[in-house]
Amino acid sequence: CWVCLVFGLIVDEARDASTFKQMSICIRYVHKLTIKERFLGFVQVKELDALGLTNSIIEFLNSVGLDITKCISQSYDGESVMSGSTNGVQVKIRELSKNKFPYIHCYAHRLNLVLVDVAKSVEIVYNTIGLLEAIYAFQSSSTLRYKIFPDVQKDCETILKVSQHGDSRWVAKYKGIHFFLIRFEHVIKALSQLSSSSKKKEATEAKGLLNQFRSFDVLFVLTFLDNLLSTINVLSIHLQSSSLDIIKCLNLIHATIKELQRLRSDEFFNNFYKKAQIIVSNLNISMDNYEKR
């Protein structure tokens, strides 16, 4: 019976297909010495202030038979409306529960914020990710453009879709980086076809994206980001595991830091550089005026 549970509350933002804002409600509890995590449902919200969100959460919990006074922890993202220490949702939930339990800023979200800030501070990375986002938006805004990208992959065993990029989900960004690396030549083919479009605006935009994408800089960034984000992706996925405990969490964080430090060497830089050189050479992409840095 839900009423008997002592539980931790996990709330995250979500949007449905019509872009209405929703909250996903999950709980975390221990049953027979085993950590359990359950998704309970989505709540569509109309009032986006702390009081409105709190009321929506409480109403939902009541509807499934959960007593807020049995809540002993809460975890959200770092938005001020949720995490605010004076008037955020976490304060209001704590007051209603009459328990002085902690609010925990989701560690997977914190990792995501670090990655976003680091990417923005490195110009070559920031520009490349922006370009990938632009290509995704370009191909997804037309059914004819969308069709060309899988059509040019007919020589591949598996046809892949262009992955959407977004700051909120770096797991999806890793998939996107991997797609553009292993389908680099095919993206060039698709953009080349579209640059010959009879629609002037479409052709001009495709040419611009093609000129930016068909470069050593982009390929080099894709090469090292694919390796780097695959390492971080392991940590990100585990941080969202329903069975993760604090000891495993700390061990994974330390192991990831150690691996990233290992990658910060001339040896690995040169490996990524040479790999990118081989690919651009096979594609006859010029490296004129490119200085190894």
Phi, psi and omega in degrees: 000131181304324187298336185274351188280143162259127192219161170256143184257131178235121181232136178221156178280145175212160176229139179275184185298333180267011176069014173291140182284136179227166169240136172266133183248123176232157173232156181229133183206172179247129178230117182053047177066015179244131178288129178241145174225130184229132172276127184261329179156178177256146176236121177279132184245142178251322178262122188259007176277170185300318181294317180296318179293320179298314180299321179296319179296313182296317179300319180293314180299319177298322183292337179255009174083023179257129181269122183298337179289347177269001179281130183237003174195162179211145182220126178223185173278187187265009179301141185300327181295332178268316190263352184312131186279349180247325184219019181280171179302320183300325178290316183293321177296318180297320180294318181290326181281340182063027176239139179269054181274162185278155166260134180243120175288118183316124184290329176294323178291322178296318177299318179300317181296322178298314181297319179298313182294319179295316180299321181290335184273350178250107191303314184296324178288314181301316181293321181293316179296321176298322178295316179298320177296321180293320178295318177300313181297321181297312184284334184273351182273001179212134180295327179291318178295318181301323183288329184294324183296318173286330181299323182283356180260015185296341177276358182263151177295322181236131177267124184250148175271152174291123183280142177283140178256149177193146182292337187281342183222096181283347172296318178293325180294321177299317178299321179293316178301315181296319179300310184293334177286309185281345177242028183304310181296324182288326176295321177299317179298316181296314180293327178295318177298316182289336178288348177259012181299148177287345176274115187301316182296317179296316181296318181296317180294318180296320179297318179297316179294321180296316180298324179285320185287323184279068183215157178293322180307309182297314182295321179296316178298317178298322182296311183279331177292324179300317179289315183296312184286336176294324177293312181292329182298326178299314178296316182301316180294317181292327179294342178260005181289138181288342183255006183290137174245172188296325180292314177299320181300310181297319179298319179293320179297313180296321179294321179293316178300317180298318180292320179294322177295325179294326181284342181277068181215158178299326182300309182288325176301313181296325177297314179295320181297314181294322179298317179293322178300316181298316182295314181293329178294317179295333181263004181058039176269129184290142174248021179299142177064018177258120180257128178293124184239000000 
